[in-house]
């Protein structure tokens, strides 16, 4: 069994050039399947889309995040877990702390993640000073989708790239132990990774950062509606599952299942 990461070992990974593998999970079953390979499991609010079938991440509640985090921690008790703080749960530092404490008290997660850069630095710092381990998230921010009118790749022009660098530096200074950088031009993400001392975990940010994160239902090819450019489907999970269930139906219809070996 792998040794469970801590925020210190995650920070140290950067110096030892050990690349970190993060994957989302939303339940105990998948978390237990991922635990041998994943350094970090993210209970992402993406579960609102790929698990709950909603159009974006915005209407998931803190209680739902806590429910799913408990399941994940049960399935992968020896893996470092990050829980996404949902939209609207960290609008002020006081609200953020109250909600982060609720998360810590109601599930055994190792840390929380909040979206935002310079604008969230004060909140992150307040959380860290009060004993909360915070993972940052800059670049394309899924919780801003309605405000921005879509998912926009960031860092495309000089001003955007400079803002992202300021965001990363502010989030690091505020005390985040690592930063997810999403949907950012590769050269900008590379510069960010070279400019800060905590690991940069990329998603759609090229391969010169300190680790990668993917949404599990995307990388297993289970989510069919839309595949972002940055996703690699390691298996065609949807076809595998559909074929298996179709085969099951055929065998039920023809009475070829159950057989003798499945019968008491
Ligand atoms: O919610 C999520 O799964 C995430 C990843 C896209 C990083 O935040």
Coordinates of C-alpha atoms and ligand atoms in Angstrom, one line a residue:
X1 CA 0.0 0.0 0.0
X2 CA 1.3 3.5 -0.9
X3 CA 2.2 5.9 1.9
X4 CA -0.6 8.5 2.2
X5 CA 0.4 12.0 1.2
X6 CA 0.3 15.0 3.6
X7 CA 0.5 18.6 2.7
X8 CA 4.2 18.5 3.4
X9 CA 4.9 15.6 1.1
X10 CA 2.8 17.2 -1.6
X11 CA 4.8 20.4 -1.3
X12 CA 8.1 18.4 -1.3
X13 CA 7.1 16.5 -4.4
X14 CA 7.8 19.7 -6.3
X15 CA 11.5 19.8 -5.2
X16 CA 12.0 16.1 -5.9
X17 CA 10.4 16.5 -9.3
X18 CA 7.9 13.8 -8.5
X19 CA 4.9 14.4 -10.7
X20 CA 1.6 14.2 -8.9
X21 CA -1.4 12.2 -10.2
X22 CA -4.8 13.5 -9.1
X23 CA -8.1 12.1 -10.2
X24 CA -11.7 12.9 -9.2
X25 CA -13.9 10.4 -7.4
X26 CA -17.4 10.7 -6.0
X27 CA -18.1 7.4 -4.3
X28 CA -16.4 4.6 -2.3
X29 CA -16.4 2.1 -5.2
X30 CA -14.4 4.2 -7.7
X31 CA -12.2 5.7 -5.0
X32 CA -11.2 2.2 -3.9
X33 CA -10.3 1.4 -7.5
X34 CA -8.2 4.6 -7.9
X35 CA -6.3 4.4 -4.6
X36 CA -3.4 2.3 -5.8
X37 CA -2.4 4.8 -8.5
X38 CA -3.7 8.2 -7.4
X39 CA -1.6 10.5 -5.2
X40 CA -4.6 12.7 -4.6
X41 CA -8.4 12.1 -5.0
X42 CA -10.4 15.3 -5.7
X43 CA -14.1 15.2 -4.7
X44 CA -14.8 17.8 -7.3
X45 CA -18.0 19.7 -7.7
X46 CA -17.9 18.4 -11.2
X47 CA -19.9 15.5 -9.7
X48 CA -22.9 17.8 -10.1
X49 CA -22.5 17.3 -13.8
X50 CA -21.1 13.8 -14.3
X51 CA -22.8 12.2 -11.4
X52 CA -26.0 14.3 -10.9
X53 CA -26.6 15.2 -14.5
X54 CA -26.8 18.9 -13.9
X55 CA -25.8 21.5 -16.6
X56 CA -23.0 23.0 -14.5
X57 CA -21.4 22.9 -11.0
X58 CA -23.3 25.8 -9.5
X59 CA -26.2 24.2 -7.7
X60 CA -24.5 21.6 -5.6
X61 CA -24.7 22.0 -1.8
X62 CA -22.1 21.7 0.9
X63 CA -24.1 18.8 2.4
X64 CA -23.9 16.9 -0.9
X65 CA -20.1 17.5 -1.1
X66 CA -19.8 16.2 2.5
X67 CA -21.9 13.1 1.6
X68 CA -19.7 12.3 -1.4
X69 CA -16.5 13.0 0.5
X70 CA -17.4 10.6 3.3
X71 CA -18.0 7.9 0.7
X72 CA -14.7 8.6 -1.0
X73 CA -12.7 8.6 2.3
X74 CA -14.3 5.3 3.2
X75 CA -13.3 3.8 -0.2
X76 CA -9.8 5.2 -0.2
X77 CA -8.8 5.7 3.5
X78 CA -5.1 5.8 2.6
X79 CA -5.3 8.5 -0.1
X80 CA -5.0 12.2 0.3
X81 CA -8.4 13.8 -0.4
X82 CA -9.4 17.3 -1.4
X83 CA -13.0 18.5 -1.2
X84 CA -14.3 21.2 -3.5
X85 CA -16.1 24.1 -1.7
X86 CA -19.3 24.7 -3.7
X87 CA -20.3 28.0 -5.4
X88 CA -21.4 30.5 -2.8
X89 CA -19.8 28.8 0.2
X90 CA -16.7 31.1 0.5
X91 CA -18.0 34.6 -0.4
X92 CA -16.5 36.2 2.7
X93 CA -13.7 35.0 4.9
X94 CA -16.1 34.4 7.8
X95 CA -18.6 32.4 5.7
X96 CA -15.7 30.4 4.2
X97 CA -14.3 29.5 7.6
X98 CA -17.6 28.5 9.0
X99 CA -18.3 26.3 6.0
X100 CA -14.7 24.8 5.9
X101 CA -15.1 23.9 9.6
X102 CA -18.4 22.2 8.8
X103 CA -16.6 20.2 6.2
X104 CA -13.8 19.2 8.5
X105 CA -16.2 18.3 11.3
X106 CA -18.5 16.2 9.1
X107 CA -16.1 14.3 6.9
X108 CA -12.5 13.2 7.2
X109 CA -11.2 15.1 4.2
X110 CA -7.6 16.3 4.2
X111 CA -8.2 19.6 2.6
X112 CA -10.5 21.9 0.6
X113 CA -10.3 23.6 -2.8
X114 CA -11.6 27.0 -3.6
X115 CA -11.7 28.7 -7.0
X116 CA -10.1 32.2 -7.5
X117 CA -6.8 34.1 -7.6
X118 CA -5.8 37.5 -6.2
X119 CA -9.4 38.2 -5.3
X120 CA -9.6 35.1 -3.0
X121 CA -6.1 35.5 -1.4
X122 CA -7.4 37.1 1.8
X123 CA -10.0 34.4 2.2
X124 CA -7.4 31.6 1.6
X125 CA -5.1 33.2 4.1
X126 CA -7.8 33.4 6.7
X127 CA -8.6 29.8 6.2
X128 CA -5.0 28.7 6.4
X129 CA -4.4 30.7 9.5
X130 CA -7.3 28.9 11.1
X131 CA -6.0 25.4 10.4
X132 CA -7.6 24.6 7.1
X133 CA -5.4 23.1 4.3
X134 CA -6.3 24.9 1.1
X135 CA -5.7 23.9 -2.5
X136 CA -6.1 26.9 -4.9
X137 CA -7.7 26.8 -8.4
X138 CA -7.0 29.4 -11.0
X139 CA -7.4 29.9 -14.7
X140 CA -10.7 28.6 -16.1
X141 CA -13.1 28.6 -13.2
X142 CA -16.1 26.3 -13.7
X143 CA -18.0 28.2 -11.0
X144 CA -17.8 31.4 -13.1
X145 CA -19.5 29.8 -16.1
X146 CA -22.7 31.7 -15.8
X147 CA -21.0 35.0 -14.9
X148 CA -18.6 34.7 -17.9
X149 CA -21.1 33.2 -20.3
X150 CA -19.2 30.0 -21.0
X151 CA -16.0 28.1 -20.4
X152 CA -13.1 30.3 -21.6
X153 CA -9.4 29.3 -21.9
X154 CA -7.3 31.7 -20.0
X155 CA -3.9 33.4 -20.5
X156 CA -4.4 33.9 -24.2
X157 CA -3.0 37.5 -24.3
X158 CA -0.3 39.2 -22.4
X159 CA -2.6 40.9 -19.9
X160 CA -4.4 37.6 -19.2
X161 CA -1.1 35.8 -18.7
X162 CA 0.2 38.4 -16.3
X163 CA -3.0 38.3 -14.3
X164 CA -2.7 34.5 -14.0
X165 CA 0.9 34.8 -12.7
X166 CA -0.3 37.4 -10.2
X167 CA -3.1 35.0 -9.2
X168 CA -0.8 32.1 -8.7
X169 CA 1.7 34.1 -6.6
X170 CA -1.1 35.6 -4.5
X171 CA -2.7 32.2 -3.8
X172 CA 0.7 30.7 -2.9
X173 CA 1.5 33.6 -0.6
X174 CA -1.9 33.2 1.0
X175 CA -0.8 29.7 2.1
X176 CA -2.2 27.3 -0.4
X177 CA -0.3 24.0 -0.4
X178 CA -0.9 23.4 -4.2
X179 CA -2.8 25.0 -7.0
X180 CA -4.9 23.5 -9.7
X181 CA -4.4 25.5 -13.0
X182 CA -7.2 24.8 -15.4
X183 CA -7.7 25.7 -19.1
X184 CA -4.6 27.8 -19.6
X185 CA -2.2 28.2 -22.5
X186 CA 0.6 25.7 -21.8
X187 CA 3.4 28.3 -21.9
X188 CA 1.6 30.4 -19.3
X189 CA 1.1 27.3 -17.0
X190 CA 4.7 26.4 -17.4
X191 CA 5.8 29.9 -16.4
X192 CA 3.5 29.7 -13.4
X193 CA 4.9 26.4 -12.3
X194 CA 8.4 27.8 -12.6
X195 CA 7.5 30.9 -10.6
X196 CA 6.0 29.4 -7.5
X197 CA 7.2 26.8 -5.0
X198 CA 4.1 24.8 -4.4
X199 CA 3.0 22.2 -7.0
X200 CA 0.9 23.3 -10.0
X201 CA -1.6 20.6 -10.9
X202 CA -2.7 21.1 -14.5
X203 CA -5.9 20.3 -16.3
X204 CA -5.8 21.5 -19.9
X205 CA -2.5 23.3 -19.0
X206 CA 0.1 21.3 -20.9
X207 CA 2.6 18.9 -19.6
X208 CA 5.3 21.1 -18.1
X209 CA 3.6 21.5 -14.7
X210 CA 4.0 19.5 -11.5
X211 CA 1.1 17.0 -11.9
X212 CA -2.2 16.4 -13.7
X213 CA -5.8 16.1 -12.7
X214 CA -8.6 14.6 -14.8
X215 CA -12.3 14.0 -14.1
X216 CA -12.6 10.2 -13.8
X217 CA -15.7 9.9 -15.9
X218 CA -13.9 11.8 -18.8
X219 CA -10.7 9.7 -18.7
X220 CA -12.6 6.5 -18.5
X221 CA -14.8 7.5 -21.5
X222 CA -18.0 7.2 -19.4
X223 CA -19.2 10.8 -20.0
X224 CA -20.4 10.9 -23.6
X225 CA -22.1 14.3 -23.9
X226 CA -18.9 16.4 -24.4
X227 CA -15.2 15.7 -24.4
X228 CA -12.9 18.7 -23.8
X229 CA -9.7 18.9 -26.0
X230 CA -7.5 18.3 -23.0
X231 CA -9.1 14.9 -22.1
X232 CA -7.5 11.6 -23.0
X233 CA -10.0 8.7 -22.9
X234 CA -7.9 5.8 -21.5
X235 CA -10.8 3.4 -22.2
X236 CA -14.1 3.7 -24.0
X237 CA -16.0 3.1 -20.8
X238 CA -19.4 4.0 -22.3
X239 CA -19.1 1.4 -25.0
X240 CA -17.8 -1.3 -22.6
X241 CA -20.7 -0.7 -20.2
X242 CA -23.4 -0.5 -22.9
X243 CA -22.1 -3.7 -24.5
X244 CA -22.1 -5.5 -21.2
X245 CA -25.6 -4.5 -20.3
X246 CA -26.8 -5.3 -23.8
X247 CA -25.2 -8.8 -23.5
X248 CA -26.9 -9.2 -20.1
X249 CA -30.3 -8.3 -21.6
X250 CA -29.8 -10.8 -24.4
X251 CA -28.9 -13.6 -22.0
X252 CA -31.8 -12.8 -19.7
X253 CA -34.2 -12.8 -22.7
X254 CA -32.8 -16.2 -24.0
X255 CA -32.6 -17.7 -20.5
X256 CA -28.9 -18.3 -21.0
X257 CA -28.3 -16.4 -17.7
X258 CA -28.2 -17.5 -15.0
X259 CA -26.3 -20.7 -15.7
X260 CA -25.7 -23.7 -13.4
X261 CA -22.6 -22.0 -11.8
X262 CA -24.8 -19.0 -10.8
X263 CA -27.5 -21.1 -9.3
X264 CA -28.0 -22.3 -5.7
Ligands
LIG1 O1 -14.7 19.8 -9.9 C1 -13.7 19.3 -10.5 O2 -13.6 18.1 -10.8 C2 -12.5 20.2 -10.6 C3 -11.5 19.7 -11.6 C4 -11.9 20.0 -13.0 C5 -10.1 20.3 -11.3 O3 -12.4 21.2 -10.1

